[in-house]
mmCIF file of the C-alpha atoms, coordinates in Angstrom:
data_MODEL
# 
_entry.id   MODEL 
# 
loop_
_atom_site.group_PDB 
_atom_site.id 
_atom_site.type_symbol 
_atom_site.label_atom_id 
_atom_site.label_alt_id 
_atom_site.label_comp_id 
_atom_site.label_asym_id 
_atom_site.label_entity_id 
_atom_site.label_seq_id 
_atom_site.pdbx_PDB_ins_code 
_atom_site.Cartn_x 
_atom_site.Cartn_y 
_atom_site.Cartn_z 
_atom_site.occupancy 
_atom_site.B_iso_or_equiv 
_atom_site.pdbx_formal_charge 
_atom_site.auth_seq_id 
_atom_site.auth_comp_id 
_atom_site.auth_asym_id 
_atom_site.auth_atom_id 
_atom_site.pdbx_PDB_model_num 
ATOM 1  C CA . MET A 1 1  ? 163.369 100.595 90.547  1.00 0.00 ? 1  MET A CA 1 
ATOM 2  C CA . HIS A 1 2  ? 163.997 100.961 94.281  1.00 0.00 ? 2  HIS A CA 1 
ATOM 3  C CA . ALA A 1 3  ? 163.336 97.237  94.718  1.00 0.00 ? 3  ALA A CA 1 
ATOM 4  C CA . ILE A 1 4  ? 165.762 96.182  91.966  1.00 0.00 ? 4  ILE A CA 1 
ATOM 5  C CA . ALA A 1 5  ? 168.668 98.612  92.375  1.00 0.00 ? 5  ALA A CA 1 
ATOM 6  C CA . PRO A 1 6  ? 168.208 100.970 95.341  1.00 0.00 ? 6  PRO A CA 1 
ATOM 7  C CA . ASN A 1 7  ? 171.812 102.230 95.453  1.00 0.00 ? 7  ASN A CA 1 
ATOM 8  C CA . LEU A 1 8  ? 171.936 102.992 91.729  1.00 0.00 ? 8  LEU A CA 1 
ATOM 9  C CA . THR A 1 9  ? 168.571 104.754 91.947  1.00 0.00 ? 9  THR A CA 1 
ATOM 10 C CA . VAL A 1 10 ? 169.835 107.059 94.695  1.00 0.00 ? 10 VAL A CA 1 
ATOM 11 C CA . LEU A 1 11 ? 172.921 107.983 92.666  1.00 0.00 ? 11 LEU A CA 1 
ATOM 12 C CA . VAL A 1 12 ? 171.525 108.640 89.198  1.00 0.00 ? 12 VAL A CA 1 
ATOM 13 C CA . GLY A 1 13 ? 167.735 108.540 89.522  1.00 0.00 ? 13 GLY A CA 1 
ATOM 14 C CA . GLU A 1 14 ? 165.114 106.083 88.368  1.00 0.00 ? 14 GLU A CA 1 
ATOM 15 C CA . LEU A 1 15 ? 165.055 106.939 84.669  1.00 0.00 ? 15 LEU A CA 1 
ATOM 16 C CA . VAL A 1 16 ? 168.810 106.955 84.110  1.00 0.00 ? 16 VAL A CA 1 
ATOM 17 C CA . GLY A 1 17 ? 169.235 103.814 86.225  1.00 0.00 ? 17 GLY A CA 1 
ATOM 18 C CA . ALA A 1 18 ? 166.571 102.002 84.233  1.00 0.00 ? 18 ALA A CA 1 
ATOM 19 C CA . ARG A 1 19 ? 168.185 103.077 80.950  1.00 0.00 ? 19 ARG A CA 1 
ATOM 20 C CA . LEU A 1 20 ? 171.585 101.814 82.099  1.00 0.00 ? 20 LEU A CA 1 
ATOM 21 C CA . ILE A 1 21 ? 170.157 98.440  83.121  1.00 0.00 ? 21 ILE A CA 1 
ATOM 22 C CA . ALA A 1 22 ? 168.146 98.129  79.906  1.00 0.00 ? 22 ALA A CA 1 
ATOM 23 C CA . HIS A 1 23 ? 171.138 99.040  77.742  1.00 0.00 ? 23 HIS A CA 1 
ATOM 24 C CA . ALA A 1 24 ? 173.361 96.482  79.485  1.00 0.00 ? 24 ALA A CA 1 
ATOM 25 C CA . GLY A 1 25 ? 170.675 93.789  79.277  1.00 0.00 ? 25 GLY A CA 1 
ATOM 26 C CA . SER A 1 26 ? 170.339 93.065  82.993  1.00 0.00 ? 26 SER A CA 1 
ATOM 27 C CA . LEU A 1 27 ? 171.567 94.161  86.387  1.00 0.00 ? 27 LEU A CA 1 
ATOM 28 C CA . ILE A 1 28 ? 174.059 91.278  86.466  1.00 0.00 ? 28 ILE A CA 1 
ATOM 29 C CA . ASN A 1 29 ? 175.479 92.231  83.051  1.00 0.00 ? 29 ASN A CA 1 
ATOM 30 C CA . LEU A 1 30 ? 175.797 95.852  84.175  1.00 0.00 ? 30 LEU A CA 1 
ATOM 31 C CA . SER A 1 31 ? 177.616 94.767  87.336  1.00 0.00 ? 31 SER A CA 1 
ATOM 32 C CA . ARG A 1 32 ? 180.225 92.928  85.248  1.00 0.00 ? 32 ARG A CA 1 
ATOM 33 C CA . GLN A 1 33 ? 181.185 96.038  83.302  1.00 0.00 ? 33 GLN A CA 1 
ATOM 34 C CA . PRO A 1 34 ? 183.994 98.369  84.400  1.00 0.00 ? 34 PRO A CA 1 
ATOM 35 C CA . ALA A 1 35 ? 183.371 102.015 85.227  1.00 0.00 ? 35 ALA A CA 1 
ATOM 36 C CA . SER A 1 36 ? 184.916 103.168 81.957  1.00 0.00 ? 36 SER A CA 1 
ATOM 37 C CA . THR A 1 37 ? 182.326 101.190 80.014  1.00 0.00 ? 37 THR A CA 1 
ATOM 38 C CA . ILE A 1 38 ? 179.466 102.438 82.185  1.00 0.00 ? 38 ILE A CA 1 
ATOM 39 C CA . GLN A 1 39 ? 180.641 105.997 81.561  1.00 0.00 ? 39 GLN A CA 1 
ATOM 40 C CA . ILE A 1 40 ? 180.221 105.764 77.780  1.00 0.00 ? 40 ILE A CA 1 
ATOM 41 C CA . LEU A 1 41 ? 177.294 103.330 77.749  1.00 0.00 ? 41 LEU A CA 1 
ATOM 42 C CA . GLY A 1 42 ? 174.874 104.665 75.166  1.00 0.00 ? 42 GLY A CA 1 
ATOM 43 C CA . ALA A 1 43 ? 177.540 106.485 73.159  1.00 0.00 ? 43 ALA A CA 1 
ATOM 44 C CA . GLU A 1 44 ? 179.000 103.491 71.330  1.00 0.00 ? 44 GLU A CA 1 
ATOM 45 C CA . LYS A 1 45 ? 178.255 104.902 67.899  1.00 0.00 ? 45 LYS A CA 1 
ATOM 46 C CA . ALA A 1 46 ? 180.089 108.152 68.726  1.00 0.00 ? 46 ALA A CA 1 
ATOM 47 C CA . LEU A 1 47 ? 182.960 106.205 70.310  1.00 0.00 ? 47 LEU A CA 1 
ATOM 48 C CA . PHE A 1 48 ? 183.608 104.033 67.283  1.00 0.00 ? 48 PHE A CA 1 
ATOM 49 C CA . LYS A 1 49 ? 183.232 106.979 64.922  1.00 0.00 ? 49 LYS A CA 1 
ATOM 50 C CA . ALA A 1 50 ? 185.780 108.934 66.977  1.00 0.00 ? 50 ALA A CA 1 
ATOM 51 C CA . MET A 1 51 ? 188.174 105.993 66.986  1.00 0.00 ? 51 MET A CA 1 
ATOM 52 C CA . ARG A 1 52 ? 187.798 105.519 63.233  1.00 0.00 ? 52 ARG A CA 1 
ATOM 53 C CA . THR A 1 53 ? 188.383 109.194 62.431  1.00 0.00 ? 53 THR A CA 1 
ATOM 54 C CA . LYS A 1 54 ? 191.004 109.697 65.183  1.00 0.00 ? 54 LYS A CA 1 
ATOM 55 C CA . HIS A 1 55 ? 189.050 112.424 66.988  1.00 0.00 ? 55 HIS A CA 1 
ATOM 56 C CA . ASP A 1 56 ? 188.308 112.886 70.690  1.00 0.00 ? 56 ASP A CA 1 
ATOM 57 C CA . THR A 1 57 ? 186.248 110.113 72.272  1.00 0.00 ? 57 THR A CA 1 
ATOM 58 C CA . PRO A 1 58 ? 182.964 110.911 74.052  1.00 0.00 ? 58 PRO A CA 1 
ATOM 59 C CA . LYS A 1 59 ? 183.070 111.609 77.790  1.00 0.00 ? 59 LYS A CA 1 
ATOM 60 C CA . TYR A 1 60 ? 179.578 110.419 78.666  1.00 0.00 ? 60 TYR A CA 1 
ATOM 61 C CA . GLY A 1 61 ? 176.630 108.535 77.274  1.00 0.00 ? 61 GLY A CA 1 
ATOM 62 C CA . ILE A 1 62 ? 173.446 107.822 79.219  1.00 0.00 ? 62 ILE A CA 1 
ATOM 63 C CA . LEU A 1 63 ? 175.003 109.307 82.373  1.00 0.00 ? 63 LEU A CA 1 
ATOM 64 C CA . TYR A 1 64 ? 174.756 112.754 80.780  1.00 0.00 ? 64 TYR A CA 1 
ATOM 65 C CA . HIS A 1 65 ? 171.053 112.768 81.680  1.00 0.00 ? 65 HIS A CA 1 
ATOM 66 C CA . ALA A 1 66 ? 171.727 112.357 85.420  1.00 0.00 ? 66 ALA A CA 1 
ATOM 67 C CA . SER A 1 67 ? 170.790 115.444 87.411  1.00 0.00 ? 67 SER A CA 1 
ATOM 68 C CA . ILE A 1 68 ? 174.211 115.708 89.053  1.00 0.00 ? 68 ILE A CA 1 
ATOM 69 C CA . ILE A 1 69 ? 175.942 115.935 85.637  1.00 0.00 ? 69 ILE A CA 1 
ATOM 70 C CA . GLY A 1 70 ? 173.422 118.494 84.391  1.00 0.00 ? 70 GLY A CA 1 
ATOM 71 C CA . ALA A 1 71 ? 174.031 120.706 87.412  1.00 0.00 ? 71 ALA A CA 1 
ATOM 72 C CA . ALA A 1 72 ? 177.812 120.728 86.912  1.00 0.00 ? 72 ALA A CA 1 
ATOM 73 C CA . GLY A 1 73 ? 179.656 123.381 84.987  1.00 0.00 ? 73 GLY A CA 1 
ATOM 74 C CA . ALA A 1 74 ? 180.778 122.673 81.442  1.00 0.00 ? 74 ALA A CA 1 
ATOM 75 C CA . LYS A 1 75 ? 184.395 122.484 82.539  1.00 0.00 ? 75 LYS A CA 1 
ATOM 76 C CA . ASN A 1 76 ? 183.758 119.783 85.159  1.00 0.00 ? 76 ASN A CA 1 
ATOM 77 C CA . LYS A 1 77 ? 181.264 117.511 83.377  1.00 0.00 ? 77 LYS A CA 1 
ATOM 78 C CA . GLY A 1 78 ? 183.895 115.065 82.112  1.00 0.00 ? 78 GLY A CA 1 
ATOM 79 C CA . LYS A 1 79 ? 185.568 114.646 85.496  1.00 0.00 ? 79 LYS A CA 1 
ATOM 80 C CA . LEU A 1 80 ? 182.239 114.345 87.264  1.00 0.00 ? 80 LEU A CA 1 
ATOM 81 C CA . SER A 1 81 ? 181.042 111.799 84.730  1.00 0.00 ? 81 SER A CA 1 
ATOM 82 C CA . ARG A 1 82 ? 184.131 109.670 85.349  1.00 0.00 ? 82 ARG A CA 1 
ATOM 83 C CA . SER A 1 83 ? 183.705 109.714 89.123  1.00 0.00 ? 83 SER A CA 1 
ATOM 84 C CA . LEU A 1 84 ? 179.944 109.120 88.883  1.00 0.00 ? 84 LEU A CA 1 
ATOM 85 C CA . ALA A 1 85 ? 180.574 106.109 86.641  1.00 0.00 ? 85 ALA A CA 1 
ATOM 86 C CA . ALA A 1 86 ? 182.975 104.694 89.245  1.00 0.00 ? 86 ALA A CA 1 
ATOM 87 C CA . LYS A 1 87 ? 180.403 105.163 92.002  1.00 0.00 ? 87 LYS A CA 1 
ATOM 88 C CA . CYS A 1 88 ? 177.727 103.606 89.778  1.00 0.00 ? 88 CYS A CA 1 
ATOM 89 C CA . ALA A 1 89 ? 179.919 100.573 89.151  1.00 0.00 ? 89 ALA A CA 1 
ATOM 90 C CA . LEU A 1 90 ? 180.343 100.049 92.882  1.00 0.00 ? 90 LEU A CA 1 
ATOM 91 C CA . SER A 1 91 ? 176.667 100.556 93.660  1.00 0.00 ? 91 SER A CA 1 
ATOM 92 C CA . VAL A 1 92 ? 175.516 98.236  90.862  1.00 0.00 ? 92 VAL A CA 1 
ATOM 93 C CA . ARG A 1 93 ? 177.810 95.505  92.118  1.00 0.00 ? 93 ARG A CA 1 
ATOM 94 C CA . LEU A 1 94 ? 176.401 95.919  95.598  1.00 0.00 ? 94 LEU A CA 1 
ATOM 95 C CA . ASP A 1 95 ? 172.836 95.852  94.268  1.00 0.00 ? 95 ASP A CA 1 
ATOM 96 C CA . ALA A 1 96 ? 173.451 92.776  92.133  1.00 0.00 ? 96 ALA A CA 1 
ATOM 97 C CA . HIS A 1 97 ? 175.575 90.654  94.438  1.00 0.00 ? 97 HIS A CA 1 
ATOM 98 C CA . GLY A 1 98 ? 175.303 92.123  97.934  1.00 0.00 ? 98 GLY A CA 1 
ATOM 99 C CA . ASN A 1 99 ? 172.682 91.527  100.568 1.00 0.00 ? 99 ASN A CA 1 
# 
């Protein structure tokens, strides 16, 4: 995982990074997605159910399993998930397209 996406691995860990890449299909496909999509990646079923029933949408998907989200308080998990998704989007783009 360090050879494929070193920046993403540092941010979210090997397991969560691998799940994100696998769910998106490839590192290039993940780099094309905005941070808002990365934030709820893995929670599509809950998202569409919430949209259909007009309830609150999910705040996190696969990113919930990152150690930094788990260490946060319940009140701050949504905000931290949003900022972590933004950082992940930047790091994935650097891993995929940067040298």
